[in-house]
């Protein structure tokens, strides 16, 4: 585990995301129990584990959609859990893709992607839409700019959601079971974009049930169970030589 | 038997009385009723929006206060509230509208309506998918920006039909201004009809007023229903398409 950062370590480019002794509970349920982890920058970290293991909560803590009760979380040089941190400014650096897409239902595809560029980045409308159009083209949906989310398939909606996050040029991308709600034949397109992004050197935290994706794309895999990190390591190690009975049991169930 | 029908006809459907009161109902009563309804609606909308924001606020104290306000105004008989405000405010030395009973009436009905409208707004805004709010916040938008850009536009669409329905109730509710006493020129549909029926010892003027209210509310009701049906069709989730 990395040492506690001192000011001299600030702005190190390879710091990525770090969790230090993070705990979070919902009422009587301890969802995260003293979790420490390091997700290096420029790498994809896949988080696997049974449902209810705390994977999604870990992810949601990374942009403070959930606030941990204890512990500290760092993104690159900044401690996001420090008191008085500007959450909105922080979130601009962390993109998130949800299981159920959550596109803005009243806005067209291009407006979905351009909205935060205009309101948060304060770009003029034309510039924001031009940039949005580039990102829409990049995820293969050129020609769909003026459609409403309800007129798109789940796979298309999720690709727009990815474009919406990427347009903000985040340092870190979070994927919360991004393909779980998709029909099987639509999963591939979304995973393809995620793979491309990973190979491009984006720092990614990916909560997923897609073990093949984890094996092929992840630089690091974290196995969680009952609010704790049970095993961490390169995919080859976790999938081919699991160290704990819990991971072995889990892999037996899903592979 | 026949005599009974005749008496009913004379009491409720005297054509001479109806024809006599109708011009005044249309010329004085109708504009006053509509004006009262519109003013009360505007007060209700503005206050209701604020109260709704309070009902959805993070601060428990603010939420509680707004909840009490809504429960009080919805829980009391409207007639009581109109009396308490219309007569109570001047009595308490708060003659904010001078001696203008019309204004007190509009204010009282507006307050009552704000409680109902706050609930309509609250339900409409809460219906906006929570995940969209999270998505907006994740993109760095502030709570306020999320409210303006995401929740309001979608919420407004949801609340327009129920708000119009509420407007229909307000049109009928304006009859309560009669309680506060109005000058001749200020009288609404019901007041004119009520005065006329007292003077003539005959209820036909009230029947005429009833017909006028129906002419206002029935078409509006059907318009709202049609509107709601159309909205439901429009917001129905589209079947999953193939990529």
PDB file of N, CA and C in Angstrom, chain B residues 109-208:
ATOM      1  N   UNK B 109     -57.534  32.663  -1.103  1.00  0.00           N
ATOM      2  CA  UNK B 109     -57.677  31.515  -2.009  1.00  0.00           C
ATOM      3  C   UNK B 109     -56.311  31.149  -2.592  1.00  0.00           C
ATOM      4  N   UNK B 110     -55.506  32.175  -2.883  1.00  0.00           N
ATOM      5  CA  UNK B 110     -54.152  31.909  -3.379  1.00  0.00           C
ATOM      6  C   UNK B 110     -53.337  31.101  -2.379  1.00  0.00           C
ATOM      7  N   UNK B 111     -53.442  31.444  -1.096  1.00  0.00           N
ATOM      8  CA  UNK B 111     -52.714  30.696  -0.067  1.00  0.00           C
ATOM      9  C   UNK B 111     -53.175  29.242  -0.030  1.00  0.00           C
ATOM     10  N   UNK B 112     -54.489  29.060  -0.049  1.00  0.00           N
ATOM     11  CA  UNK B 112     -55.018  27.688  -0.022  1.00  0.00           C
ATOM     12  C   UNK B 112     -54.474  26.908  -1.220  1.00  0.00           C
ATOM     13  N   UNK B 113     -54.544  27.546  -2.385  1.00  0.00           N
ATOM     14  CA  UNK B 113     -54.115  26.842  -3.598  1.00  0.00           C
ATOM     15  C   UNK B 113     -52.623  26.555  -3.582  1.00  0.00           C
ATOM     16  N   UNK B 114     -51.850  27.438  -2.954  1.00  0.00           N
ATOM     17  CA  UNK B 114     -50.394  27.208  -2.936  1.00  0.00           C
ATOM     18  C   UNK B 114     -50.077  25.889  -2.254  1.00  0.00           C
ATOM     19  N   UNK B 115     -50.882  25.507  -1.260  1.00  0.00           N
ATOM     20  CA  UNK B 115     -50.633  24.241  -0.566  1.00  0.00           C
ATOM     21  C   UNK B 115     -50.884  23.060  -1.500  1.00  0.00           C
ATOM     22  N   UNK B 116     -51.993  23.126  -2.249  1.00  0.00           N
ATOM     23  CA  UNK B 116     -52.283  22.038  -3.191  1.00  0.00           C
ATOM     24  C   UNK B 116     -51.236  21.994  -4.303  1.00  0.00           C
ATOM     25  N   UNK B 117     -50.870  23.185  -4.792  1.00  0.00           N
ATOM     26  CA  UNK B 117     -49.920  23.223  -5.896  1.00  0.00           C
ATOM     27  C   UNK B 117     -48.539  22.774  -5.456  1.00  0.00           C
ATOM     28  N   UNK B 118     -48.184  23.085  -4.211  1.00  0.00           N
ATOM     29  CA  UNK B 118     -46.891  22.622  -3.692  1.00  0.00           C
ATOM     30  C   UNK B 118     -46.825  21.100  -3.766  1.00  0.00           C
ATOM     31  N   UNK B 119     -47.919  20.443  -3.406  1.00  0.00           N
ATOM     32  CA  UNK B 119     -47.942  18.979  -3.469  1.00  0.00           C
ATOM     33  C   UNK B 119     -47.845  18.486  -4.911  1.00  0.00           C
ATOM     34  N   UNK B 120     -48.502  19.197  -5.814  1.00  0.00           N
ATOM     35  CA  UNK B 120     -48.434  18.806  -7.232  1.00  0.00           C
ATOM     36  C   UNK B 120     -46.998  18.950  -7.737  1.00  0.00           C
ATOM     37  N   UNK B 121     -46.379  20.097  -7.421  1.00  0.00           N
ATOM     38  CA  UNK B 121     -44.989  20.316  -7.837  1.00  0.00           C
ATOM     39  C   UNK B 121     -44.076  19.264  -7.230  1.00  0.00           C
ATOM     40  N   UNK B 122     -44.259  19.017  -5.936  1.00  0.00           N
ATOM     41  CA  UNK B 122     -43.372  18.069  -5.257  1.00  0.00           C
ATOM     42  C   UNK B 122     -43.424  16.698  -5.928  1.00  0.00           C
ATOM     43  N   UNK B 123     -44.648  16.245  -6.171  1.00  0.00           N
ATOM     44  CA  UNK B 123     -44.801  14.930  -6.797  1.00  0.00           C
ATOM     45  C   UNK B 123     -44.169  14.924  -8.188  1.00  0.00           C
ATOM     46  N   UNK B 124     -44.389  16.006  -8.924  1.00  0.00           N
ATOM     47  CA  UNK B 124     -43.850  16.076 -10.284  1.00  0.00           C
ATOM     48  C   UNK B 124     -42.340  16.058 -10.288  1.00  0.00           C
ATOM     49  N   UNK B 125     -41.729  16.810  -9.361  1.00  0.00           N
ATOM     50  CA  UNK B 125     -40.266  16.895  -9.338  1.00  0.00           C
ATOM     51  C   UNK B 125     -39.656  15.609  -8.811  1.00  0.00           C
ATOM     52  N   UNK B 126     -40.334  15.002  -7.832  1.00  0.00           N
ATOM     53  CA  UNK B 126     -39.793  13.762  -7.295  1.00  0.00           C
ATOM     54  C   UNK B 126     -39.860  12.648  -8.325  1.00  0.00           C
ATOM     55  N   UNK B 127     -40.807  12.787  -9.261  1.00  0.00           N
ATOM     56  CA  UNK B 127     -40.950  11.755 -10.281  1.00  0.00           C
ATOM     57  C   UNK B 127     -39.806  11.746 -11.278  1.00  0.00           C
ATOM     58  N   UNK B 128     -39.030  12.836 -11.335  1.00  0.00           N
ATOM     59  CA  UNK B 128     -37.895  12.861 -12.255  1.00  0.00           C
ATOM     60  C   UNK B 128     -36.853  11.869 -11.732  1.00  0.00           C
ATOM     61  N   UNK B 129     -36.464  10.986 -12.622  1.00  0.00           N
ATOM     62  CA  UNK B 129     -35.556   9.890 -12.297  1.00  0.00           C
ATOM     63  C   UNK B 129     -34.358  10.368 -11.475  1.00  0.00           C
ATOM     64  N   UNK B 130     -34.210   9.763 -10.311  1.00  0.00           N
ATOM     65  CA  UNK B 130     -33.118  10.120  -9.394  1.00  0.00           C
ATOM     66  C   UNK B 130     -31.748   9.983 -10.088  1.00  0.00           C
ATOM     67  N   UNK B 131     -31.624   8.978 -10.920  1.00  0.00           N
ATOM     68  CA  UNK B 131     -30.348   8.728 -11.602  1.00  0.00           C
ATOM     69  C   UNK B 131     -29.935   9.878 -12.508  1.00  0.00           C
ATOM     70  N   UNK B 132     -30.915  10.565 -13.095  1.00  0.00           N
ATOM     71  CA  UNK B 132     -30.566  11.707 -13.946  1.00  0.00           C
ATOM     72  C   UNK B 132     -29.974  12.828 -13.115  1.00  0.00           C
ATOM     73  N   UNK B 133     -30.475  12.972 -11.910  1.00  0.00           N
ATOM     74  CA  UNK B 133     -29.923  13.985 -11.009  1.00  0.00           C
ATOM     75  C   UNK B 133     -28.475  13.618 -10.673  1.00  0.00           C
ATOM     76  N   UNK B 134     -28.252  12.346 -10.368  1.00  0.00           N
ATOM     77  CA  UNK B 134     -26.886  11.903 -10.072  1.00  0.00           C
ATOM     78  C   UNK B 134     -25.977  12.102 -11.273  1.00  0.00           C
ATOM     79  N   UNK B 135     -26.510  11.788 -12.457  1.00  0.00           N
ATOM     80  CA  UNK B 135     -25.696  11.952 -13.663  1.00  0.00           C
ATOM     81  C   UNK B 135     -25.287  13.411 -13.832  1.00  0.00           C
ATOM     82  N   UNK B 136     -26.233  14.305 -13.601  1.00  0.00           N
ATOM     83  CA  UNK B 136     -25.929  15.733 -13.745  1.00  0.00           C
ATOM     84  C   UNK B 136     -24.868  16.165 -12.729  1.00  0.00           C
ATOM     85  N   UNK B 137     -25.035  15.708 -11.481  1.00  0.00           N
ATOM     86  CA  UNK B 137     -24.062  16.068 -10.447  1.00  0.00           C
ATOM     87  C   UNK B 137     -22.693  15.493 -10.774  1.00  0.00           C
ATOM     88  N   UNK B 138     -22.690  14.276 -11.330  1.00  0.00           N
ATOM     89  CA  UNK B 138     -21.437  13.624 -11.700  1.00  0.00           C
ATOM     90  C   UNK B 138     -20.678  14.423 -12.755  1.00  0.00           C
ATOM     91  N   UNK B 139     -21.434  15.129 -13.596  1.00  0.00           N
ATOM     92  CA  UNK B 139     -20.793  15.930 -14.640  1.00  0.00           C
ATOM     93  C   UNK B 139     -20.287  17.263 -14.102  1.00  0.00           C
ATOM     94  N   UNK B 140     -20.490  17.501 -12.812  1.00  0.00           N
ATOM     95  CA  UNK B 140     -19.990  18.730 -12.215  1.00  0.00           C
ATOM     96  C   UNK B 140     -21.030  19.832 -12.113  1.00  0.00           C
ATOM     97  N   UNK B 141     -22.276  19.528 -12.491  1.00  0.00           N
ATOM     98  CA  UNK B 141     -23.308  20.553 -12.367  1.00  0.00           C
ATOM     99  C   UNK B 141     -23.683  20.733 -10.895  1.00  0.00           C
ATOM    100  N   UNK B 142     -23.951  21.980 -10.517  1.00  0.00           N
ATOM    101  CA  UNK B 142     -24.319  22.253  -9.127  1.00  0.00           C
ATOM    102  C   UNK B 142     -25.761  21.821  -8.882  1.00  0.00           C
ATOM    103  N   UNK B 143     -26.152  21.809  -7.604  1.00  0.00           N
ATOM    104  CA  UNK B 143     -27.538  21.471  -7.269  1.00  0.00           C
ATOM    105  C   UNK B 143     -28.505  22.399  -7.993  1.00  0.00           C
ATOM    106  N   UNK B 144     -28.152  23.685  -8.011  1.00  0.00           N
ATOM    107  CA  UNK B 144     -29.033  24.675  -8.625  1.00  0.00           C
ATOM    108  C   UNK B 144     -29.135  24.442 -10.133  1.00  0.00           C
ATOM    109  N   UNK B 145     -27.978  24.224 -10.772  1.00  0.00           N
ATOM    110  CA  UNK B 145     -27.996  23.964 -12.221  1.00  0.00           C
ATOM    111  C   UNK B 145     -28.806  22.713 -12.535  1.00  0.00           C
ATOM    112  N   UNK B 146     -28.660  21.694 -11.692  1.00  0.00           N
ATOM    113  CA  UNK B 146     -29.407  20.452 -11.897  1.00  0.00           C
ATOM    114  C   UNK B 146     -30.906  20.708 -11.792  1.00  0.00           C
ATOM    115  N   UNK B 147     -31.270  21.544 -10.819  1.00  0.00           N
ATOM    116  CA  UNK B 147     -32.679  21.913 -10.645  1.00  0.00           C
ATOM    117  C   UNK B 147     -33.203  22.587 -11.908  1.00  0.00           C
ATOM    118  N   UNK B 148     -32.453  23.588 -12.388  1.00  0.00           N
ATOM    119  CA  UNK B 148     -32.911  24.393 -13.523  1.00  0.00           C
ATOM    120  C   UNK B 148     -32.894  23.600 -14.835  1.00  0.00           C
ATOM    121  N   UNK B 149     -31.839  22.817 -15.037  1.00  0.00           N
ATOM    122  CA  UNK B 149     -31.640  22.189 -16.348  1.00  0.00           C
ATOM    123  C   UNK B 149     -32.300  20.817 -16.470  1.00  0.00           C
ATOM    124  N   UNK B 150     -32.409  20.099 -15.372  1.00  0.00           N
ATOM    125  CA  UNK B 150     -32.877  18.714 -15.445  1.00  0.00           C
ATOM    126  C   UNK B 150     -34.247  18.546 -14.794  1.00  0.00           C
ATOM    127  N   UNK B 151     -34.360  18.971 -13.530  1.00  0.00           N
ATOM    128  CA  UNK B 151     -35.583  18.660 -12.791  1.00  0.00           C
ATOM    129  C   UNK B 151     -36.752  19.519 -13.263  1.00  0.00           C
ATOM    130  N   UNK B 152     -36.538  20.830 -13.363  1.00  0.00           N
ATOM    131  CA  UNK B 152     -37.644  21.713 -13.755  1.00  0.00           C
ATOM    132  C   UNK B 152     -38.238  21.371 -15.124  1.00  0.00           C
ATOM    133  N   UNK B 153     -37.408  21.283 -16.173  1.00  0.00           N
ATOM    134  CA  UNK B 153     -38.018  21.043 -17.485  1.00  0.00           C
ATOM    135  C   UNK B 153     -38.837  19.750 -17.537  1.00  0.00           C
ATOM    136  N   UNK B 154     -38.341  18.702 -16.861  1.00  0.00           N
ATOM    137  CA  UNK B 154     -39.085  17.441 -16.886  1.00  0.00           C
ATOM    138  C   UNK B 154     -40.253  17.472 -15.914  1.00  0.00           C
ATOM    139  N   UNK B 155     -40.044  18.173 -14.791  1.00  0.00           N
ATOM    140  CA  UNK B 155     -41.117  18.270 -13.801  1.00  0.00           C
ATOM    141  C   UNK B 155     -42.294  19.058 -14.339  1.00  0.00           C
ATOM    142  N   UNK B 156     -42.019  20.174 -15.018  1.00  0.00           N
ATOM    143  CA  UNK B 156     -43.086  21.029 -15.534  1.00  0.00           C
ATOM    144  C   UNK B 156     -44.012  20.237 -16.449  1.00  0.00           C
ATOM    145  N   UNK B 157     -43.410  19.425 -17.315  1.00  0.00           N
ATOM    146  CA  UNK B 157     -44.191  18.604 -18.230  1.00  0.00           C
ATOM    147  C   UNK B 157     -45.161  17.705 -17.473  1.00  0.00           C
ATOM    148  N   UNK B 158     -44.674  17.188 -16.341  1.00  0.00           N
ATOM    149  CA  UNK B 158     -45.504  16.276 -15.565  1.00  0.00           C
ATOM    150  C   UNK B 158     -46.602  17.009 -14.806  1.00  0.00           C
ATOM    151  N   UNK B 159     -46.338  18.254 -14.406  1.00  0.00           N
ATOM    152  CA  UNK B 159     -47.301  18.915 -13.516  1.00  0.00           C
ATOM    153  C   UNK B 159     -48.338  19.736 -14.267  1.00  0.00           C
ATOM    154  N   UNK B 160     -48.147  19.980 -15.560  1.00  0.00           N
ATOM    155  CA  UNK B 160     -49.093  20.841 -16.266  1.00  0.00           C
ATOM    156  C   UNK B 160     -50.529  20.314 -16.239  1.00  0.00           C
ATOM    157  N   UNK B 161     -50.761  19.058 -16.543  1.00  0.00           N
ATOM    158  CA  UNK B 161     -52.167  18.593 -16.472  1.00  0.00           C
ATOM    159  C   UNK B 161     -52.776  18.699 -15.067  1.00  0.00           C
ATOM    160  N   UNK B 162     -52.096  18.212 -14.010  1.00  0.00           N
ATOM    161  CA  UNK B 162     -52.710  18.367 -12.684  1.00  0.00           C
ATOM    162  C   UNK B 162     -52.881  19.825 -12.266  1.00  0.00           C
ATOM    163  N   UNK B 163     -51.983  20.704 -12.715  1.00  0.00           N
ATOM    164  CA  UNK B 163     -52.140  22.124 -12.373  1.00  0.00           C
ATOM    165  C   UNK B 163     -53.381  22.704 -13.043  1.00  0.00           C
ATOM    166  N   UNK B 164     -53.606  22.312 -14.286  1.00  0.00           N
ATOM    167  CA  UNK B 164     -54.806  22.798 -14.967  1.00  0.00           C
ATOM    168  C   UNK B 164     -56.050  22.267 -14.271  1.00  0.00           C
ATOM    169  N   UNK B 165     -55.977  21.033 -13.817  1.00  0.00           N
ATOM    170  CA  UNK B 165     -57.084  20.476 -13.042  1.00  0.00           C
ATOM    171  C   UNK B 165     -57.334  21.299 -11.800  1.00  0.00           C
ATOM    172  N   UNK B 166     -56.250  21.730 -11.173  1.00  0.00           N
ATOM    173  CA  UNK B 166     -56.376  22.548  -9.971  1.00  0.00           C
ATOM    174  C   UNK B 166     -57.021  23.892 -10.298  1.00  0.00           C
ATOM    175  N   UNK B 167     -56.714  24.422 -11.477  1.00  0.00           N
ATOM    176  CA  UNK B 167     -57.301  25.697 -11.898  1.00  0.00           C
ATOM    177  C   UNK B 167     -58.828  25.587 -11.969  1.00  0.00           C
ATOM    178  N   UNK B 168     -59.294  24.427 -12.405  1.00  0.00           N
ATOM    179  CA  UNK B 168     -60.745  24.201 -12.458  1.00  0.00           C
ATOM    180  C   UNK B 168     -61.333  24.291 -11.050  1.00  0.00           C
ATOM    181  N   UNK B 169     -60.647  23.681 -10.096  1.00  0.00           N
ATOM    182  CA  UNK B 169     -61.117  23.747  -8.713  1.00  0.00           C
ATOM    183  C   UNK B 169     -61.101  25.187  -8.207  1.00  0.00           C
ATOM    184  N   UNK B 170     -60.123  25.956  -8.659  1.00  0.00           N
ATOM    185  CA  UNK B 170     -60.035  27.349  -8.207  1.00  0.00           C
ATOM    186  C   UNK B 170     -61.221  28.160  -8.732  1.00  0.00           C
ATOM    187  N   UNK B 171     -61.577  27.914 -10.000  1.00  0.00           N
ATOM    188  CA  UNK B 171     -62.723  28.633 -10.567  1.00  0.00           C
ATOM    189  C   UNK B 171     -63.939  28.449  -9.657  1.00  0.00           C
ATOM    190  N   UNK B 172     -64.169  27.215  -9.247  1.00  0.00           N
ATOM    191  CA  UNK B 172     -65.302  26.952  -8.351  1.00  0.00           C
ATOM    192  C   UNK B 172     -65.046  27.546  -6.964  1.00  0.00           C
ATOM    193  N   UNK B 173     -63.777  27.475  -6.539  1.00  0.00           N
ATOM    194  CA  UNK B 173     -63.432  27.939  -5.196  1.00  0.00           C
ATOM    195  C   UNK B 173     -63.619  29.432  -5.012  1.00  0.00           C
ATOM    196  N   UNK B 174     -63.580  30.189  -6.110  1.00  0.00           N
ATOM    197  CA  UNK B 174     -63.717  31.646  -5.982  1.00  0.00           C
ATOM    198  C   UNK B 174     -65.076  32.038  -5.416  1.00  0.00           C
ATOM    199  N   UNK B 175     -66.058  31.129  -5.475  1.00  0.00           N
ATOM    200  CA  UNK B 175     -67.386  31.422  -4.924  1.00  0.00           C
ATOM    201  C   UNK B 175     -67.285  31.819  -3.454  1.00  0.00           C
ATOM    202  N   UNK B 176     -66.192  31.415  -2.797  1.00  0.00           N
ATOM    203  CA  UNK B 176     -66.046  31.708  -1.379  1.00  0.00           C
ATOM    204  C   UNK B 176     -65.868  33.194  -1.076  1.00  0.00           C
ATOM    205  N   UNK B 177     -65.519  34.001  -2.091  1.00  0.00           N
ATOM    206  CA  UNK B 177     -65.319  35.429  -1.816  1.00  0.00           C
ATOM    207  C   UNK B 177     -66.620  36.063  -1.327  1.00  0.00           C
ATOM    208  N   UNK B 178     -67.738  35.418  -1.643  1.00  0.00           N
ATOM    209  CA  UNK B 178     -69.037  35.919  -1.204  1.00  0.00           C
ATOM    210  C   UNK B 178     -69.051  36.175   0.296  1.00  0.00           C
ATOM    211  N   UNK B 179     -68.335  35.315   1.030  1.00  0.00           N
ATOM    212  CA  UNK B 179     -68.306  35.394   2.485  1.00  0.00           C
ATOM    213  C   UNK B 179     -67.829  36.751   2.977  1.00  0.00           C
ATOM    214  N   UNK B 180     -66.934  37.384   2.221  1.00  0.00           N
ATOM    215  CA  UNK B 180     -66.284  38.585   2.731  1.00  0.00           C
ATOM    216  C   UNK B 180     -67.034  39.857   2.376  1.00  0.00           C
ATOM    217  N   UNK B 181     -68.071  39.715   1.546  1.00  0.00           N
ATOM    218  CA  UNK B 181     -68.839  40.901   1.186  1.00  0.00           C
ATOM    219  C   UNK B 181     -68.122  41.719   0.129  1.00  0.00           C
ATOM    220  N   UNK B 182     -68.798  41.968  -0.978  1.00  0.00           N
ATOM    221  CA  UNK B 182     -68.160  42.653  -2.084  1.00  0.00           C
ATOM    222  C   UNK B 182     -68.993  43.843  -2.519  1.00  0.00           C
ATOM    223  N   UNK B 183     -68.362  44.843  -3.122  1.00  0.00           N
ATOM    224  CA  UNK B 183     -69.132  45.920  -3.733  1.00  0.00           C
ATOM    225  C   UNK B 183     -69.789  45.379  -4.999  1.00  0.00           C
ATOM    226  N   UNK B 184     -70.797  46.096  -5.483  1.00  0.00           N
ATOM    227  CA  UNK B 184     -71.587  45.600  -6.611  1.00  0.00           C
ATOM    228  C   UNK B 184     -70.707  45.244  -7.801  1.00  0.00           C
ATOM    229  N   UNK B 185     -69.719  46.075  -8.064  1.00  0.00           N
ATOM    230  CA  UNK B 185     -68.905  45.869  -9.250  1.00  0.00           C
ATOM    231  C   UNK B 185     -67.888  44.742  -9.069  1.00  0.00           C
ATOM    232  N   UNK B 186     -67.652  44.342  -7.803  1.00  0.00           N
ATOM    233  CA  UNK B 186     -66.646  43.322  -7.553  1.00  0.00           C
ATOM    234  C   UNK B 186     -67.226  41.922  -7.542  1.00  0.00           C
ATOM    235  N   UNK B 187     -68.566  41.826  -7.610  1.00  0.00           N
ATOM    236  CA  UNK B 187     -69.175  40.535  -7.343  1.00  0.00           C
ATOM    237  C   UNK B 187     -68.837  39.494  -8.397  1.00  0.00           C
ATOM    238  N   UNK B 188     -68.634  38.270  -7.929  1.00  0.00           N
ATOM    239  CA  UNK B 188     -68.347  37.166  -8.847  1.00  0.00           C
ATOM    240  C   UNK B 188     -69.659  36.481  -9.229  1.00  0.00           C
ATOM    241  N   UNK B 189     -69.563  35.429 -10.012  1.00  0.00           N
ATOM    242  CA  UNK B 189     -70.773  34.755 -10.519  1.00  0.00           C
ATOM    243  C   UNK B 189     -71.686  34.351  -9.371  1.00  0.00           C
ATOM    244  N   UNK B 190     -71.109  33.700  -8.359  1.00  0.00           N
ATOM    245  CA  UNK B 190     -71.932  33.180  -7.277  1.00  0.00           C
ATOM    246  C   UNK B 190     -72.576  34.310  -6.484  1.00  0.00           C
ATOM    247  N   UNK B 191     -71.833  35.365  -6.195  1.00  0.00           N
ATOM    248  CA  UNK B 191     -72.375  36.463  -5.388  1.00  0.00           C
ATOM    249  C   UNK B 191     -73.586  37.099  -6.058  1.00  0.00           C
ATOM    250  N   UNK B 192     -73.461  37.325  -7.345  1.00  0.00           N
ATOM    251  CA  UNK B 192     -74.572  37.938  -8.075  1.00  0.00           C
ATOM    252  C   UNK B 192     -75.802  37.044  -8.012  1.00  0.00           C
ATOM    253  N   UNK B 193     -75.579  35.749  -8.240  1.00  0.00           N
ATOM    254  CA  UNK B 193     -76.688  34.806  -8.234  1.00  0.00           C
ATOM    255  C   UNK B 193     -77.308  34.707  -6.838  1.00  0.00           C
ATOM    256  N   UNK B 194     -76.451  34.689  -5.842  1.00  0.00           N
ATOM    257  CA  UNK B 194     -76.930  34.577  -4.466  1.00  0.00           C
ATOM    258  C   UNK B 194     -77.765  35.809  -4.090  1.00  0.00           C
ATOM    259  N   UNK B 195     -77.260  37.002  -4.394  1.00  0.00           N
ATOM    260  CA  UNK B 195     -78.001  38.228  -4.095  1.00  0.00           C
ATOM    261  C   UNK B 195     -79.355  38.219  -4.803  1.00  0.00           C
ATOM    262  N   UNK B 196     -79.317  37.819  -6.068  1.00  0.00           N
ATOM    263  CA  UNK B 196     -80.543  37.798  -6.852  1.00  0.00           C
ATOM    264  C   UNK B 196     -81.556  36.828  -6.269  1.00  0.00           C
ATOM    265  N   UNK B 197     -81.090  35.660  -5.842  1.00  0.00           N
ATOM    266  CA  UNK B 197     -82.051  34.664  -5.341  1.00  0.00           C
ATOM    267  C   UNK B 197     -82.626  35.074  -3.993  1.00  0.00           C
ATOM    268  N   UNK B 198     -81.839  35.821  -3.216  1.00  0.00           N
ATOM    269  CA  UNK B 198     -82.379  36.321  -1.951  1.00  0.00           C
ATOM    270  C   UNK B 198     -83.456  37.373  -2.239  1.00  0.00           C
ATOM    271  N   UNK B 199     -83.143  38.287  -3.166  1.00  0.00           N
ATOM    272  CA  UNK B 199     -84.090  39.356  -3.485  1.00  0.00           C
ATOM    273  C   UNK B 199     -85.392  38.835  -4.055  1.00  0.00           C
ATOM    274  N   UNK B 200     -85.327  37.792  -4.883  1.00  0.00           N
ATOM    275  CA  UNK B 200     -86.519  37.276  -5.554  1.00  0.00           C
ATOM    276  C   UNK B 200     -87.143  36.103  -4.826  1.00  0.00           C
ATOM    277  N   UNK B 201     -86.517  35.665  -3.717  1.00  0.00           N
ATOM    278  CA  UNK B 201     -86.998  34.462  -3.036  1.00  0.00           C
ATOM    279  C   UNK B 201     -87.183  33.323  -4.030  1.00  0.00           C
ATOM    280  N   UNK B 202     -86.205  33.179  -4.913  1.00  0.00           N
ATOM    281  CA  UNK B 202     -86.276  32.182  -5.981  1.00  0.00           C
ATOM    282  C   UNK B 202     -84.846  31.783  -6.355  1.00  0.00           C
ATOM    283  N   UNK B 203     -84.637  30.477  -6.588  1.00  0.00           N
ATOM    284  CA  UNK B 203     -83.266  30.002  -6.779  1.00  0.00           C
ATOM    285  C   UNK B 203     -82.832  29.932  -8.242  1.00  0.00           C
ATOM    286  N   UNK B 204     -83.650  30.420  -9.146  1.00  0.00           N
ATOM    287  CA  UNK B 204     -83.322  30.277 -10.566  1.00  0.00           C
ATOM    288  C   UNK B 204     -82.010  30.965 -10.941  1.00  0.00           C
ATOM    289  N   UNK B 205     -81.688  32.054 -10.260  1.00  0.00           N
ATOM    290  CA  UNK B 205     -80.430  32.740 -10.567  1.00  0.00           C
ATOM    291  C   UNK B 205     -79.244  31.841 -10.250  1.00  0.00           C
ATOM    292  N   UNK B 206     -79.390  31.050  -9.178  1.00  0.00           N
ATOM    293  CA  UNK B 206     -78.305  30.116  -8.833  1.00  0.00           C
ATOM    294  C   UNK B 206     -78.173  29.029  -9.900  1.00  0.00           C
ATOM    295  N   UNK B 207     -79.313  28.606 -10.444  1.00  0.00           N
ATOM    296  CA  UNK B 207     -79.261  27.646 -11.549  1.00  0.00           C
ATOM    297  C   UNK B 207     -78.489  28.241 -12.727  1.00  0.00           C
ATOM    298  N   UNK B 208     -78.805  29.515 -13.028  1.00  0.00           N
ATOM    299  CA  UNK B 208     -78.092  30.178 -14.123  1.00  0.00           C
ATOM    300  C   UNK B 208     -76.595  30.222 -13.833  1.00  0.00           C
TER     301      UNK B 208
END
